[in-house]
C-alpha cells in the first residue's frame, strides 16, 4: 500500500497525449498530473474519447503522441502498479470461478497462499461481500458484481486505480452506494484514483479535482478543483449550495464543449 | 481493402505450402512415394477420372443413396419429432428409449442390414437412415419444445386454432432447429453412404476407392478421397445457402408473429 | 419440458398423476422399453424368425460370447485403441487449436486446409491410411486420430477466437503470465466449444474403430460381428450389435459426466441468462 505520510509528488503525468485513427483525431492534447493519493474525476460529453484516454493511460492502447508517465516511468504496456475497473463488469469477471477465486487471480503469482486468503477476506469485507465469497459472479446482482471487480482491483494493491464509467450500467440507488464505496476504499487503502464518468453530479461528489474534456479533437477544457469538504455523504453534500454551483459550472462547460463542436465547419460524428 | 484480401491470400498460400510439402515428401522419400503419390500424380489421376463417364456415374450413385437416405430420415424425423415433441406425455415416455438408441453407432447395424437386404443399396440405406434420423429428430424435438409458452398461451387466448398455431408459432420457432438438423443430417448421411460403399460394397465412391486400391492405382485412391472431400464441401455449402434463404425469410415473418 | 404448474392444476388429473413421484419417474424410464421388449418376445414366440431371435436367446449368446476369452482378445483391445485414439486426438486437437486460434495469420494460413480435411468423410481415411501404415494396432489408432482430431481442433480454434475481449484486457492489465492466461482464461472460456468438438469426435471415433476392424482385420469387435454374420451365427451377431450399443452408450454417459464437471458453471450461467 502506498505510503501516505511522504510528501505528495506527481504520481501520474500525462502530457500532450494524442490519439488519432487515420485522419480522425480523437485526443488532440491531453495534459494533467495526478498526485499520490488524489481522487480525480474525468468528465466529458458522449464521444469525447474518455474510454480512449483511459485505455491509453492504462497501457491497453498505444497513443499516437505525447507522454504518459507513472512514477517517472513511461507507460508502454499495462503497468504493474495500476489496476483497472471496467464498465462491463459482467464481462470482466470470470464466470467459471467463484468470487473469491476471481479476486485472487491477479495475486496467484505474487502472494503466498495464507497471505492471499487474508487479503481476499479483507477486501471482500471492505466491499461488503464476505457472504458471497463462494458464489459465482452470475449468481450476483450487477451492483454486487461491480463490487467484486472493485475488490479484485483493490486486492491487487495498485498505486493507481483506474475506473472506466464503472457505475454507468447500474441503477441509481446502487450507484449511490457504490460511489460511497469508492470514497471509502480510497480513504482506507490510500490509492490514487482516476475515475471516468459521464455523470456530472457523480464527478463533483466524488472528486477532489474534475477534469472536463471537450469534444474531439479533445483537449482538457478545464481542470477544476472541488473545494467541498473532505468528509462527504450523499444527503448533506449534495444539498450544499457550493455543490450546486460546482455542478452547474461543470454542466455549463460540457454544454460549451458540445456547442463548440457543433459550430466547427468540419463537424463529424466521432468513431468511439 | 488489404485487410479483407489478407485472409484469402493467406489461405491460398496455406494450400500451396501444403501441396508443396506433400510433393516434396513424396518425391524425396520422407514418405513412401509408391503408397503416397505426390499431388501431381493425384491431380493427374483426378483429371483422368473426370474424363471418365464411369466416375460421374459413380458420384451419381453416391448422391442417389445419400439423397434417398436423407429424404427418408428427414420425413420420419420431422413427423415423429413433431408429434412426440408437441405431446408432453409422449416426450416423457420416449425419452429413455431415445437416449438409449441414439448413441448406438450406425455401423453396428451393418451386419444386420446385410442379413436382411444382402449387398444391395437397401442395406446401405438402413444405416444411412438410422444415423441421419437421430440427428434430425433431436433437432426437431428441441425446436418444437422451444416454443415460448407465453406466446402460445397468448395465441390460444386469442382463439387461434391448433393448425393455425402450428403454422404461425410452432413452425417458425422450430425452423432454425430443423435447418440445423438438415445440415448435420446431410453430413452424417454422406458419411454413412460412403461407409456402406466401403464395407457393404454398394456402388459409389467408396467402392470405387476400394477397387482402385486393389488395382494398385494409389493416385486414384487419393483422387477419390479428394472427390469425397469436395463433394462434402459442396453439400455443406448448398445446405448453408438453403438455410440462409429459408431462415432469412422466416426471421422477418417471425418478428411479426411472435408476440 | 413440462407445462407450468398452473396449467397442470387446471388439466384433469389422470391416473398416473396420483402415483408417487418416484414411481412416475421409473415408469417413464422403463415403460416404453419394457413394452417394446415384450412385443419382441411375443413375436419371437408367435412368429419365430431366424433373423430376429428371441431376447433370451440373444442374452444367452451375449454371456457365452463376450464373458470370457473374447473379452480380452476382441473387446478390450478394441476399446482401448478407441480410448487411446480419442485421448490423443483431444490432446493434439486442443494444443494445436490453442496455437492456431491465438495467432491470426497462422489461423488464416491453415484454416482452409484443415477445413478440407474435416470435410473428407472419415471412413475414407481407413483404406487410405491402411495403404501406408498397414493394419496393425498403431495404424488403427492413427486412423482414429486422423478422423477425430479435426472437430476438436477446429472447435478449439473457434473457442479461442471468441474469448471475450474484456477478459483478455483484464488478464493483460493484471499482468497474468501466458500460462496463467491459457489456464485460467482461454481454456475455460473455450471449454463449451471444445467439449462440443469432443462430443462430435466420440461418434466419429466409434465409427472408425468398427470400420477399421470390419476391413482387413483378424480381431476386434468389428471383425467378430462380421464373422458371426458371415457364418450365420445370428444370436451371436445380435449380441455383438448390442455390445457395440452398450459401448456407445457408455461413452455418451461418461462424456455427459465429464461435461457436467467441466461445464457446471456454464449451465448455471446460461440458466441465469435465460431467466
Coordinates of C-alpha atoms in Angstrom, one line a residue, chain A residues 30-215:
Chain A
X30 CA -4.4 16.0 -23.0
X31 CA -2.3 17.2 -20.2
X32 CA -2.7 16.7 -16.5
X33 CA -1.0 15.3 -13.5
X34 CA -2.3 13.3 -10.6
X35 CA -0.5 13.5 -7.2
X36 CA -0.3 10.5 -5.0
X37 CA -3.5 9.8 -3.1
X38 CA -5.6 12.1 -5.2
X39 CA -9.1 11.2 -6.5
X40 CA -9.6 12.8 -9.9
X41 CA -12.7 12.6 -12.0
X42 CA -12.7 12.9 -15.7
X43 CA -16.0 14.0 -17.3
X44 CA -16.9 14.9 -20.8
X45 CA -19.7 14.7 -23.3
X46 CA -20.5 11.5 -25.1
X47 CA -17.9 10.8 -27.7
X48 CA -15.2 12.9 -26.1
X49 CA -12.9 9.9 -26.1
X50 CA -13.0 9.2 -22.3
X51 CA -12.5 5.5 -22.7
X52 CA -9.8 6.0 -25.3
X53 CA -8.0 8.3 -22.8
X54 CA -8.3 5.7 -20.1
X55 CA -7.1 2.9 -22.2
X56 CA -4.0 4.9 -23.1
X57 CA -3.3 5.7 -19.5
X58 CA -3.9 2.0 -18.6
X59 CA -1.4 0.9 -21.2
X60 CA -4.0 -1.0 -23.2
X61 CA -3.9 1.3 -26.2
X62 CA -0.8 2.9 -27.7
X63 CA -1.0 6.7 -28.1
X64 CA -0.1 8.4 -31.3
X65 CA 1.9 11.0 -29.4
X66 CA 2.7 12.6 -26.1
X67 CA 3.9 11.3 -22.8
X68 CA 2.3 9.2 -20.1
X69 CA 4.5 8.5 -17.1
X70 CA 3.7 6.6 -13.9
X71 CA 6.2 7.2 -11.1
X72 CA 8.6 8.6 -13.7
X73 CA 8.5 5.5 -15.9
X74 CA 6.9 5.8 -19.3
X75 CA 3.8 3.7 -19.8
X76 CA 4.1 1.4 -22.8
X77 CA 2.2 -1.6 -21.6
X78 CA -0.2 -2.1 -18.7
X79 CA 2.0 -1.0 -15.7
X80 CA 2.3 -3.3 -12.7
X81 CA 1.2 -0.7 -10.3
X82 CA -2.1 0.1 -12.0
X83 CA -5.4 -1.7 -11.8
X84 CA -8.5 -1.1 -14.0
X85 CA -12.2 -1.5 -13.2
X86 CA -14.1 -1.8 -16.4
X87 CA -17.6 -0.7 -17.2
X88 CA -18.6 -4.1 -18.4
X89 CA -18.3 -5.7 -15.0
X90 CA -20.2 -8.7 -16.2
X91 CA -17.7 -9.5 -18.8
X92 CA -14.6 -8.7 -16.8
X93 CA -15.3 -11.3 -14.1
X94 CA -14.6 -15.0 -15.0
X95 CA -17.9 -16.9 -14.8
X96 CA -16.1 -20.2 -14.2
X97 CA -14.5 -19.0 -11.0
X98 CA -16.1 -18.1 -7.6
X99 CA -15.9 -14.6 -6.3
X100 CA -13.0 -15.5 -4.1
X101 CA -11.1 -17.1 -7.0
X102 CA -11.8 -14.1 -9.2
X103 CA -10.4 -11.7 -6.6
X104 CA -7.4 -14.0 -6.0
X105 CA -6.5 -14.4 -9.6
X106 CA -4.1 -11.5 -10.0
X107 CA -2.4 -12.5 -6.8
X108 CA -1.6 -16.1 -7.6
X109 CA 1.9 -15.4 -8.7
X110 CA 2.8 -12.7 -6.3
X111 CA 1.5 -13.7 -3.0
X112 CA 1.8 -16.8 -0.9
X113 CA -1.4 -18.8 -0.1
X114 CA -2.0 -17.9 3.5
X115 CA -1.4 -14.2 2.9
X116 CA -3.6 -14.3 -0.1
X117 CA -6.5 -15.7 1.7
X118 CA -6.3 -13.0 4.4
X119 CA -6.0 -10.3 1.8
X120 CA -9.0 -11.5 -0.2
X121 CA -11.1 -11.8 3.0
X122 CA -10.1 -8.3 3.9
X123 CA -11.1 -6.7 0.6
X124 CA -14.3 -8.7 0.3
X125 CA -15.2 -7.4 3.8
X126 CA -14.3 -3.9 2.7
X127 CA -16.8 -4.0 -0.2
X128 CA -19.4 -5.8 1.9
X129 CA -19.3 -9.1 0.1
X130 CA -17.9 -11.5 2.7
X131 CA -21.0 -13.7 2.5
X132 CA -20.7 -14.1 -1.3
X133 CA -17.1 -15.3 -1.4
X134 CA -18.0 -18.8 -2.6
X135 CA -20.7 -17.8 -5.1
X136 CA -20.3 -17.4 -8.8
X137 CA -20.5 -13.9 -10.4
X138 CA -23.6 -14.7 -12.4
X139 CA -25.4 -15.5 -9.2
X140 CA -24.9 -11.9 -8.0
X141 CA -26.7 -8.7 -9.0
X142 CA -25.0 -6.1 -11.2
X143 CA -24.0 -3.9 -8.3
X144 CA -22.5 -6.8 -6.4
X145 CA -20.6 -7.9 -9.5
X146 CA -19.1 -4.4 -9.8
X147 CA -18.1 -4.6 -6.2
X148 CA -16.3 -7.8 -6.8
X149 CA -14.4 -6.1 -9.7
X150 CA -13.5 -3.3 -7.3
X151 CA -12.4 -5.7 -4.6
X152 CA -10.2 -7.5 -7.2
X153 CA -8.6 -4.2 -8.2
X154 CA -8.0 -3.2 -4.5
X155 CA -6.6 -6.6 -3.6
X156 CA -4.0 -6.1 -6.3
X157 CA -2.7 -3.2 -4.1
X158 CA -2.1 -0.8 -7.0
X159 CA -0.8 2.7 -6.7
X160 CA -3.3 3.9 -9.2
X161 CA -6.8 2.7 -9.6
X162 CA -8.5 3.5 -12.9
X163 CA -12.2 3.2 -13.2
X164 CA -14.0 3.5 -16.6
X165 CA -17.5 4.6 -16.0
X166 CA -17.9 1.7 -13.6
X167 CA -21.4 2.6 -12.5
X168 CA -23.0 3.5 -15.8
X169 CA -24.9 0.3 -16.1
X170 CA -26.1 0.2 -12.6
X171 CA -29.4 1.5 -11.1
X172 CA -29.4 4.9 -9.3
X173 CA -29.7 3.5 -5.8
X174 CA -26.9 1.0 -6.2
X175 CA -24.8 3.7 -7.8
X176 CA -25.1 5.9 -4.7
X177 CA -23.9 3.1 -2.5
X178 CA -21.0 2.3 -4.9
X179 CA -19.9 5.9 -5.0
X180 CA -19.6 5.9 -1.3
X181 CA -17.8 2.6 -1.5
X182 CA -15.2 4.2 -3.8
X183 CA -14.6 7.0 -1.4
X184 CA -14.3 4.5 1.4
X185 CA -11.8 2.4 -0.4
X186 CA -9.9 5.5 -1.5
X187 CA -9.5 6.7 2.1
X188 CA -8.9 3.3 3.7
X189 CA -6.4 2.0 1.2
X190 CA -4.8 5.3 0.1
X191 CA -4.9 4.6 -3.6
X192 CA -4.7 7.3 -6.3
X193 CA -8.0 7.1 -8.2
X194 CA -8.7 8.2 -11.8
X195 CA -12.5 8.0 -12.2
X196 CA -14.1 8.5 -15.6
X197 CA -17.8 9.2 -15.8
X198 CA -20.4 11.0 -17.8
X199 CA -22.4 11.7 -14.7
X200 CA -21.7 15.3 -13.7
X201 CA -23.1 15.1 -10.2
X202 CA -21.1 11.9 -9.6
X203 CA -17.9 13.6 -10.7
X204 CA -18.4 16.6 -8.4
X205 CA -19.5 14.4 -5.5
X206 CA -16.5 12.1 -5.7
X207 CA -13.6 14.1 -6.9
X208 CA -11.0 16.4 -5.4
X209 CA -10.5 17.6 -8.9
X210 CA -12.7 17.3 -12.0
X211 CA -11.1 17.4 -15.4
X212 CA -13.6 18.4 -18.2
X213 CA -12.9 17.2 -21.7
X214 CA -14.0 18.8 -24.9
X215 CA -15.3 17.0 -28.0

